[in-house]
Structure formats: C-alpha cells, structure tokens
CSV table of N, CA, C and O in Angstrom, one decimal:
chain,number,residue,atom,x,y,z
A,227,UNK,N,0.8,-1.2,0.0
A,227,UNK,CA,0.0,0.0,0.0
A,227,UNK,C,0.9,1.3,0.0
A,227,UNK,O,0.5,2.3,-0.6
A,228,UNK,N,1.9,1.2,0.7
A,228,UNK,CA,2.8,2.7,1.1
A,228,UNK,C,3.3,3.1,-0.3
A,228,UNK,O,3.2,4.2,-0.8
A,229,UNK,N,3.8,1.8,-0.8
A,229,UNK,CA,4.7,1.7,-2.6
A,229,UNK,C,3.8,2.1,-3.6
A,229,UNK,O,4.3,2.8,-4.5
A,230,UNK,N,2.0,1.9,-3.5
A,230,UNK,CA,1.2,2.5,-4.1
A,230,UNK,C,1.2,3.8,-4.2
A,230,UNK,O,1.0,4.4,-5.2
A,231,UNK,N,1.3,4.3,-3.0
A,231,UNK,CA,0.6,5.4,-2.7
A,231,UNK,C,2.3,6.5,-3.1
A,231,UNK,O,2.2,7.7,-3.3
A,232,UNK,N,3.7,5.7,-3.0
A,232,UNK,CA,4.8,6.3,-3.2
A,232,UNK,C,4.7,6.4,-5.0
A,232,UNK,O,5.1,7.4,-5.5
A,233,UNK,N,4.3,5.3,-5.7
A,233,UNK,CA,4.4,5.5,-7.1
A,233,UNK,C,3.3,6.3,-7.7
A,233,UNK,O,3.3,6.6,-8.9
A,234,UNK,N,2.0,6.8,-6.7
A,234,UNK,CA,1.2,7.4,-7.3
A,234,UNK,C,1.4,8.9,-7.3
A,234,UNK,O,1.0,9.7,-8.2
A,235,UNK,N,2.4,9.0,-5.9
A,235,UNK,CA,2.7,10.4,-5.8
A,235,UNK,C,3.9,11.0,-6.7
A,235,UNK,O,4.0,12.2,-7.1
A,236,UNK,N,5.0,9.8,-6.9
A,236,UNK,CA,5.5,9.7,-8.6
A,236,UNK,C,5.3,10.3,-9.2
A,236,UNK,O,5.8,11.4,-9.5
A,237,UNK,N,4.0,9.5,-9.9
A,237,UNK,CA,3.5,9.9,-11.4
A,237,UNK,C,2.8,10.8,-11.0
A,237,UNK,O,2.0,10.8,-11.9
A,238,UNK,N,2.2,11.9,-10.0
A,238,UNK,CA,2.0,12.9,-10.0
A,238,UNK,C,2.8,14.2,-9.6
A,238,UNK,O,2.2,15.3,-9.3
A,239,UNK,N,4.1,14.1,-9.6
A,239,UNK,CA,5.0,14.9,-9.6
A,239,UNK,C,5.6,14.9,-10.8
A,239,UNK,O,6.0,15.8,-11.5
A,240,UNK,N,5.7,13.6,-11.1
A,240,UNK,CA,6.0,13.9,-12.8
A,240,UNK,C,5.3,14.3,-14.0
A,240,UNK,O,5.9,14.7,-15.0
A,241,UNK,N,3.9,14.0,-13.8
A,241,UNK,CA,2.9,15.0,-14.3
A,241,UNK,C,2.9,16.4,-14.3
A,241,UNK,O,3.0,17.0,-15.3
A,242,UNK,N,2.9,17.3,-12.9
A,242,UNK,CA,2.9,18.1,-12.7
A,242,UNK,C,4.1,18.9,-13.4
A,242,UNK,O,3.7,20.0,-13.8
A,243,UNK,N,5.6,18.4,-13.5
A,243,UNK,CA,6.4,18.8,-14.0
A,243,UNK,C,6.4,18.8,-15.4
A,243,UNK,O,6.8,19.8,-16.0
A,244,UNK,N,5.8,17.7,-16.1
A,244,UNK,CA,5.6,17.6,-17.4
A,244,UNK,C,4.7,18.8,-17.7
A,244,UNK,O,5.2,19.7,-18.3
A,245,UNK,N,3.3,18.8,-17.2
A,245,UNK,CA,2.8,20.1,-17.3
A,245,UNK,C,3.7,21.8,-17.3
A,245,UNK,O,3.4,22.7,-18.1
A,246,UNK,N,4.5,21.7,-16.2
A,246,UNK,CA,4.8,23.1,-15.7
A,246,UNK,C,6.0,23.2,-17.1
A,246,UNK,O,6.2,24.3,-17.4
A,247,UNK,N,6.6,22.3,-18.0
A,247,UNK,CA,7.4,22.4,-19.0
A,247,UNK,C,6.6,22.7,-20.1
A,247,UNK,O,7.0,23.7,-20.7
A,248,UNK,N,5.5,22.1,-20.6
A,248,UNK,CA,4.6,22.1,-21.6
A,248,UNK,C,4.3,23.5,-21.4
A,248,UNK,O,4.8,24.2,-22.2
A,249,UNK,N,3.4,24.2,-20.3
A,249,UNK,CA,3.0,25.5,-20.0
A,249,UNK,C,4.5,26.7,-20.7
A,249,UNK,O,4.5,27.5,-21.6
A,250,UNK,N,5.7,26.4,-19.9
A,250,UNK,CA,6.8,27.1,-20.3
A,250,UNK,C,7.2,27.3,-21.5
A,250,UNK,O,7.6,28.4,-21.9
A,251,UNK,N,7.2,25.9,-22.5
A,251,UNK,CA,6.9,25.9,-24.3
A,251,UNK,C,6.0,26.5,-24.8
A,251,UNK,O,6.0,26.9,-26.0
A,252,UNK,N,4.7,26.6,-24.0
A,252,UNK,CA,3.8,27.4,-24.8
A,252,UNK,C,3.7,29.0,-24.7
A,252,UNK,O,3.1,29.8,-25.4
A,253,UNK,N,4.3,29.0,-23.8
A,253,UNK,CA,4.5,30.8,-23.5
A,253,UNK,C,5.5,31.2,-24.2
A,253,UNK,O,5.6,32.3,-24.7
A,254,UNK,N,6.5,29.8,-24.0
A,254,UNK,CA,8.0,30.7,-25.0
A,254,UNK,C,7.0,30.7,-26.8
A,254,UNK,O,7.4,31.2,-27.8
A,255,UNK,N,6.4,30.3,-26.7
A,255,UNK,CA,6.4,29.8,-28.3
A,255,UNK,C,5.3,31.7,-28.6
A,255,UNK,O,5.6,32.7,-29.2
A,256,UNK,N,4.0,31.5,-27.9
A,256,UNK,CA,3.5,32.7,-28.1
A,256,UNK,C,4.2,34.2,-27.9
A,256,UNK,O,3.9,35.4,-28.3
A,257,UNK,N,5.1,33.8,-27.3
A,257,UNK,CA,6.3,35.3,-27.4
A,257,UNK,C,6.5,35.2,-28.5
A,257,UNK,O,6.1,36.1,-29.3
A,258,UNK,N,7.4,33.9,-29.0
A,258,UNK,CA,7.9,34.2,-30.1
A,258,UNK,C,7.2,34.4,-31.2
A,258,UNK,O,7.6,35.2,-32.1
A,259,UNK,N,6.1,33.8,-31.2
A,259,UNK,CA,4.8,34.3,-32.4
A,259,UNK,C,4.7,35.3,-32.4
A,259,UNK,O,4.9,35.9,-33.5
A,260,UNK,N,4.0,36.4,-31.0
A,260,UNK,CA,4.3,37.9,-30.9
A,260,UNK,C,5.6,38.9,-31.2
A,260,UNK,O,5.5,40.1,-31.3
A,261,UNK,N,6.8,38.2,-31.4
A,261,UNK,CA,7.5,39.5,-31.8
A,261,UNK,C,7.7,39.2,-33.3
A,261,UNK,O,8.2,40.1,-33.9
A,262,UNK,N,7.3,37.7,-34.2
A,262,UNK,CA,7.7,37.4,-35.0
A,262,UNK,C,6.3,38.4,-36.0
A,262,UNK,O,6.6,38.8,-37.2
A,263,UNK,N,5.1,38.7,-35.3
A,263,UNK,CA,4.1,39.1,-36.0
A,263,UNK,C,4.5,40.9,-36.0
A,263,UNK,O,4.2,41.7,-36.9
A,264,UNK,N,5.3,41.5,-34.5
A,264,UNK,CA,5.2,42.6,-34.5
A,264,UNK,C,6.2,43.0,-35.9
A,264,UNK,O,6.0,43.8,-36.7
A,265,UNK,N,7.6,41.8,-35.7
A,265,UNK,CA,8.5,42.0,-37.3
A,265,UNK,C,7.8,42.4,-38.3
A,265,UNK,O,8.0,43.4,-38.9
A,266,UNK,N,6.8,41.4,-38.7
A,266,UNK,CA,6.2,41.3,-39.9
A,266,UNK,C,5.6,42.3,-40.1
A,266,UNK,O,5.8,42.6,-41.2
A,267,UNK,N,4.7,43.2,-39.3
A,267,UNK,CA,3.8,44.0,-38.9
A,267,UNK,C,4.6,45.3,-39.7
A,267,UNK,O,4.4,45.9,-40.7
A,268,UNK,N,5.9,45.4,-38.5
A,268,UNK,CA,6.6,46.7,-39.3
A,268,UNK,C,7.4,46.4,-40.5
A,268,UNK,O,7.7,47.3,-41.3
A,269,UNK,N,8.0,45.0,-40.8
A,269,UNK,CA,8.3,45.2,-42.2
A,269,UNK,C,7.0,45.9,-43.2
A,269,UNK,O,7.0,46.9,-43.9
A,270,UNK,N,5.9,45.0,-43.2
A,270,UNK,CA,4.5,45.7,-44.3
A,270,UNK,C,4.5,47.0,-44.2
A,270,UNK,O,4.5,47.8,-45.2
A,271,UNK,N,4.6,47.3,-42.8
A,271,UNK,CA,4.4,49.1,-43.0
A,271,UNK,C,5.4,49.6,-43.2
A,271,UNK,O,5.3,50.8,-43.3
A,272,UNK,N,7.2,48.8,-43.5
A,272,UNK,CA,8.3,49.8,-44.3
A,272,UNK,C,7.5,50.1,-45.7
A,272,UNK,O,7.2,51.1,-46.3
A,273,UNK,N,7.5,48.3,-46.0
A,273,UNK,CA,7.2,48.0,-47.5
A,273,UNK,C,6.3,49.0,-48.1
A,273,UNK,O,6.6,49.5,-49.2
A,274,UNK,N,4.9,49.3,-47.3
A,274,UNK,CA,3.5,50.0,-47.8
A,274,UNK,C,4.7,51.6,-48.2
A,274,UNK,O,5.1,52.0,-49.2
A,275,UNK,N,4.9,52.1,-47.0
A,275,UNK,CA,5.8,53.1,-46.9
A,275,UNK,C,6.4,53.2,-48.2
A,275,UNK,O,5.9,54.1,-48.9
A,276,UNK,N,7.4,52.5,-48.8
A,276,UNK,CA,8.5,52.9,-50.0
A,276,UNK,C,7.2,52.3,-51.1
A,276,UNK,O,7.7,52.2,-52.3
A,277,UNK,N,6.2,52.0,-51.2
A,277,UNK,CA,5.5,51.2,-52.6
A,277,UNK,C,4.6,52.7,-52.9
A,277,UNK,O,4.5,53.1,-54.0
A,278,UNK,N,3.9,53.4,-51.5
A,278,UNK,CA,3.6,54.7,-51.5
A,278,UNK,C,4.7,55.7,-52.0
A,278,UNK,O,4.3,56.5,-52.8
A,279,UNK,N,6.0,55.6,-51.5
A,279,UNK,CA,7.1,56.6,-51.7
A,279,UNK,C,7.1,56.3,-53.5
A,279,UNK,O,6.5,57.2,-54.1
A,280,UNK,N,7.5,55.5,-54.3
A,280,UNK,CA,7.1,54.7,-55.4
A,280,UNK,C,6.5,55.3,-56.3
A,280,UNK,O,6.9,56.0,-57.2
A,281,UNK,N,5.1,55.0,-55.8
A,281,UNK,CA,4.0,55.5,-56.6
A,281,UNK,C,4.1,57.1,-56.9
A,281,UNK,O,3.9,57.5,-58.0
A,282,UNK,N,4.4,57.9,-55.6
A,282,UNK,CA,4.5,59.3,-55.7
A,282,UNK,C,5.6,59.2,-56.9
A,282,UNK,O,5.2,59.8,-57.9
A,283,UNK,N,6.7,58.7,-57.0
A,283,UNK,CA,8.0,59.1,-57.8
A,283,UNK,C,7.4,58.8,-59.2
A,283,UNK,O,7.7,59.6,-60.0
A,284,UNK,N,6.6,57.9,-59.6
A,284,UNK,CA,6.2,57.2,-61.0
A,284,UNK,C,5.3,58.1,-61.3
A,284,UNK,O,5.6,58.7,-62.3
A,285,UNK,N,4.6,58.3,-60.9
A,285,UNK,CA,3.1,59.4,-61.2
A,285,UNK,C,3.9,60.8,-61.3
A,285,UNK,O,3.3,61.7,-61.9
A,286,UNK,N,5.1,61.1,-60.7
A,286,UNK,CA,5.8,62.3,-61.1
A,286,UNK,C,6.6,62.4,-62.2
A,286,UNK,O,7.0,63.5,-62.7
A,287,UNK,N,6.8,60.7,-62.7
A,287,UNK,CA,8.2,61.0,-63.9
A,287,UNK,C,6.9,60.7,-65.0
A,287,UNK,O,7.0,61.1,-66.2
A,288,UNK,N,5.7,60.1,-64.6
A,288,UNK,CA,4.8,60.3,-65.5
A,288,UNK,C,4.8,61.2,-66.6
A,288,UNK,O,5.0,61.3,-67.8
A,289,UNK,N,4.3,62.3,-65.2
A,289,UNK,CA,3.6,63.7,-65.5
A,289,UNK,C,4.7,64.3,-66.3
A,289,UNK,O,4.4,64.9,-67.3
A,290,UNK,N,6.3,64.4,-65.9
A,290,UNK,CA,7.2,64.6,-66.6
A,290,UNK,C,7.4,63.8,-68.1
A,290,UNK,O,8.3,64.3,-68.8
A,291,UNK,N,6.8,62.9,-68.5
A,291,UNK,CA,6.8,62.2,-69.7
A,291,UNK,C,6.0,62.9,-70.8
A,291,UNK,O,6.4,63.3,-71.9
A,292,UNK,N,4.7,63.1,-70.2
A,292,UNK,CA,3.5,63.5,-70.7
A,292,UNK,C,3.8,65.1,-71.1
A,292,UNK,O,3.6,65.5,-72.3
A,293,UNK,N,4.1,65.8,-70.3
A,293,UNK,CA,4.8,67.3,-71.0
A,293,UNK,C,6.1,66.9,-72.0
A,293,UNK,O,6.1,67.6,-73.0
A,294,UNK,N,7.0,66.0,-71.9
A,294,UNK,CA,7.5,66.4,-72.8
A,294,UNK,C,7.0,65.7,-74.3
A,294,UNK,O,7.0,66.1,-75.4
A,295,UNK,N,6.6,64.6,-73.6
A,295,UNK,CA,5.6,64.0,-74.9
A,295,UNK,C,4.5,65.0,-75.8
A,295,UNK,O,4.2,64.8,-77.0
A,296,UNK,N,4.1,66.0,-74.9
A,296,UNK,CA,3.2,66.9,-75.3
A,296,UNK,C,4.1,67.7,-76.5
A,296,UNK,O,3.9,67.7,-77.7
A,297,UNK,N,5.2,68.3,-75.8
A,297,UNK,CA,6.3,69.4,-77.1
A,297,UNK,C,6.7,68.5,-77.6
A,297,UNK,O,6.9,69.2,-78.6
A,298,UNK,N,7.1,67.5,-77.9
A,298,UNK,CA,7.5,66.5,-78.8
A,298,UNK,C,6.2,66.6,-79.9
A,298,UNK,O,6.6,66.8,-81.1
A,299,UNK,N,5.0,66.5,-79.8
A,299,UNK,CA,4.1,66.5,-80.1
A,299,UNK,C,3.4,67.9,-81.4
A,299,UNK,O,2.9,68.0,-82.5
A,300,UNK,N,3.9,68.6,-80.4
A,300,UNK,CA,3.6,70.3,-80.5
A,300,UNK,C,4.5,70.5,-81.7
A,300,UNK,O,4.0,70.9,-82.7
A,301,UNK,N,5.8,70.2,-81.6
A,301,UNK,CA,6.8,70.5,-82.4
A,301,UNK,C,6.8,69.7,-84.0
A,301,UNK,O,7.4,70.0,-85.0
A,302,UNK,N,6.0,68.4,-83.7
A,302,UNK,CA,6.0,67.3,-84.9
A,302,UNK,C,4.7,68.3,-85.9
A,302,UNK,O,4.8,68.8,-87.1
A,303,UNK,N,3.9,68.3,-85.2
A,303,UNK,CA,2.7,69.1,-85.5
A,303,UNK,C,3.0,70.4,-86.6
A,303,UNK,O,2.6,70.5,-87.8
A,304,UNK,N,4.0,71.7,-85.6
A,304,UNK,CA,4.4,72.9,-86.3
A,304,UNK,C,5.3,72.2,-87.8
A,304,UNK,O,5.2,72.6,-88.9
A,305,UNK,N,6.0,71.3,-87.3
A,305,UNK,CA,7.0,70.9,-88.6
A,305,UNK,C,6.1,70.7,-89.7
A,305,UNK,O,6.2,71.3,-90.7
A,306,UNK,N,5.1,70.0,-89.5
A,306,UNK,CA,3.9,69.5,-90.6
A,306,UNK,C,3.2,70.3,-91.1
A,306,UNK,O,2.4,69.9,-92.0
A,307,UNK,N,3.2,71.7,-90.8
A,307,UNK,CA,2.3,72.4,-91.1
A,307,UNK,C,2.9,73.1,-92.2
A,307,UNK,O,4.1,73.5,-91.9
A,308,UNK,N,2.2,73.4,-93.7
A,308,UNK,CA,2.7,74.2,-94.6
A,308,UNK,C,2.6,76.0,-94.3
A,308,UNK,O,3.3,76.9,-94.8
A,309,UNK,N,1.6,76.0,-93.4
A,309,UNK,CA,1.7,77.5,-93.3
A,309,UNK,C,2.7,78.3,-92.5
A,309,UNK,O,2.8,79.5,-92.5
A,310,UNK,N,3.5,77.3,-91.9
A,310,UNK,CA,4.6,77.3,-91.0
A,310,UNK,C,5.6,77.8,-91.9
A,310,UNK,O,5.9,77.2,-92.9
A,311,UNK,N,6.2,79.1,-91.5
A,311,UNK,CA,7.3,79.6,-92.1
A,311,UNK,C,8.8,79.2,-91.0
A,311,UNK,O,9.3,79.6,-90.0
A,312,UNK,N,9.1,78.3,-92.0
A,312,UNK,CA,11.1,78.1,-90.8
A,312,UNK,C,12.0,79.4,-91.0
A,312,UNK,O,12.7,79.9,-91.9
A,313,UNK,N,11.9,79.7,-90.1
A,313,UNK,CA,12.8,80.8,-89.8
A,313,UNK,C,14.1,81.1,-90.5
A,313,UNK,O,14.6,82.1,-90.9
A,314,UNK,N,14.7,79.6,-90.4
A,314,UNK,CA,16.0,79.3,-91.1
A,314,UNK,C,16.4,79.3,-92.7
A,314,UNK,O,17.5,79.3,-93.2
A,315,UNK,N,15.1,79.2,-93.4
A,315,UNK,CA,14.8,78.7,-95.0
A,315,UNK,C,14.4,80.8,-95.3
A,315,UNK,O,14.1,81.3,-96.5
A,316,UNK,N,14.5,81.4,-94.4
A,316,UNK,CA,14.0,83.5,-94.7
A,316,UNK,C,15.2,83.6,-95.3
A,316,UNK,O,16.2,82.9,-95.1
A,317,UNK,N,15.0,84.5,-96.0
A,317,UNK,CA,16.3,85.0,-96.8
A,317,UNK,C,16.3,85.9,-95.4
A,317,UNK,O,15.5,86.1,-94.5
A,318,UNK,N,17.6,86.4,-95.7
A,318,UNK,CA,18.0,87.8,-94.1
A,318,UNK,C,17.1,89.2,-94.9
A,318,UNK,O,16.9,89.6,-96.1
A,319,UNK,N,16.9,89.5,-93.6
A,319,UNK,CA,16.3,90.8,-94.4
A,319,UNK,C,16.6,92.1,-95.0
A,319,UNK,O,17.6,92.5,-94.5
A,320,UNK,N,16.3,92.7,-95.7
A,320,UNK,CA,17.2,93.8,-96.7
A,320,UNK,C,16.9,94.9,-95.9
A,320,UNK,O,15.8,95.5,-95.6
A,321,UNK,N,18.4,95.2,-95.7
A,321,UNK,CA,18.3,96.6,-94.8
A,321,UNK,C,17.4,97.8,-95.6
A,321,UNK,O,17.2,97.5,-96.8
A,322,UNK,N,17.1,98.6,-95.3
A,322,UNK,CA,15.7,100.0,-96.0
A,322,UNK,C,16.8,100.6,-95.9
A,322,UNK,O,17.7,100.1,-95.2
A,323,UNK,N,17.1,102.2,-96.6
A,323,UNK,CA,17.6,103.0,-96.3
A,323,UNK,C,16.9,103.7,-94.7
A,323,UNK,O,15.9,103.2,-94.2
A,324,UNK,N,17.6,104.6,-94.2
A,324,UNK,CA,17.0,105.2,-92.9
A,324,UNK,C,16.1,106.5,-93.8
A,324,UNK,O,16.4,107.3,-94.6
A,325,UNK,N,15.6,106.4,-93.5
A,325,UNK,CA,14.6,107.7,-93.9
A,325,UNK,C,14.9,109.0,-92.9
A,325,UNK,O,14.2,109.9,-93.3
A,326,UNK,N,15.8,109.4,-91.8
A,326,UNK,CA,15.7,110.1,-90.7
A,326,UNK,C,16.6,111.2,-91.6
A,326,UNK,O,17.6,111.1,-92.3
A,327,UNK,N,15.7,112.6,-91.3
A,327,UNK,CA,16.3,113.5,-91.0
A,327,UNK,C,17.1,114.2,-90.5
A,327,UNK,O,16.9,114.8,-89.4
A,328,UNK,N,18.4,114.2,-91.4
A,328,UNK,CA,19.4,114.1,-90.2
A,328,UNK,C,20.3,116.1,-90.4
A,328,UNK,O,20.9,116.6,-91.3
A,329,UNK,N,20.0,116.6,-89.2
A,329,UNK,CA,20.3,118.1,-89.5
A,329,UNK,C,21.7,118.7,-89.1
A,329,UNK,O,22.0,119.9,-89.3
C-alpha cells in the first residue's frame, strides 16, 4: 500500500512537471509568435511606406513624360504644317535705307 501510494505520488509529480514544462513551451512559443508578428507587422508598414514613396515618384516622372511627350508633339505638329514659315529657310532681311532726318 505505502509503494502504491509512493508511485502514485510519482507519477503525480512527474505529471505536474511535465505540465509546468509544456506550459513554459507554450509561453515561449507565443512570445515568439508575438515579436515574430510585431516584425512582420513593421516590415509591411516599411514596404506599404516605399511602394507609396514609389507611386508618388512614377506618377511624377509620368507627369514629366506626358509634357515632354506633349512638345515633342507640338513640335512634330508645327513641322507639318505648310503654313509654317522656318525661320531658317527666310532670306535675311534687306536693310531699308533710314529715312531720318538728319540736320
């Protein structure tokens, strides 16, 4: 009876311990889930951060495309046009005598 009652209190100390280790793995483990989520958490908000920084820069070299694409445009346009006098094809202009009164 005593050996019963010595092997029951045994396996209830060794239970108990098994437990108090299992409990200690599960806390270590949810820590580590918690800082592993708070990581991830602030990498997305670097990433969102530079994909916004990003967008701002693209939609600016855009807008910079689109003007020069516009005078690129503008200029193909004036070339095409027959009523377009090239400045460079003018004869130079013929000096007038001065008409001035000179006393």
């Amino acid at each position: 009876r005593a050996r019963m009652l010595e092997d029951a209190q045994s396996a209830l100390v060794s239970t108990q311990l098994e437990k108090a280790r299992h409990e200690a793995r599960c806390k270590a483990a949810q820590k580590n889930l918690e800082e592993v989520q708070k990581t991830r958490a602030r990498e997305k908000e670097r990433a969102d951060s530079e994909t916004s920084r990003l967008e701002v820069e693209l939609q600016r070299v855009k807008n910079q495309l689109a003007v020069a694409q516009s005078k690129v445009d503008t200029a193909d346009r004036a070339a095409e046009d027959p009523a377009r006098v090239d400045v460079k094809l003018q004869d130079p202009p013929v000096k007038q005598p001065c008409n001035c009164v000179v006393s």
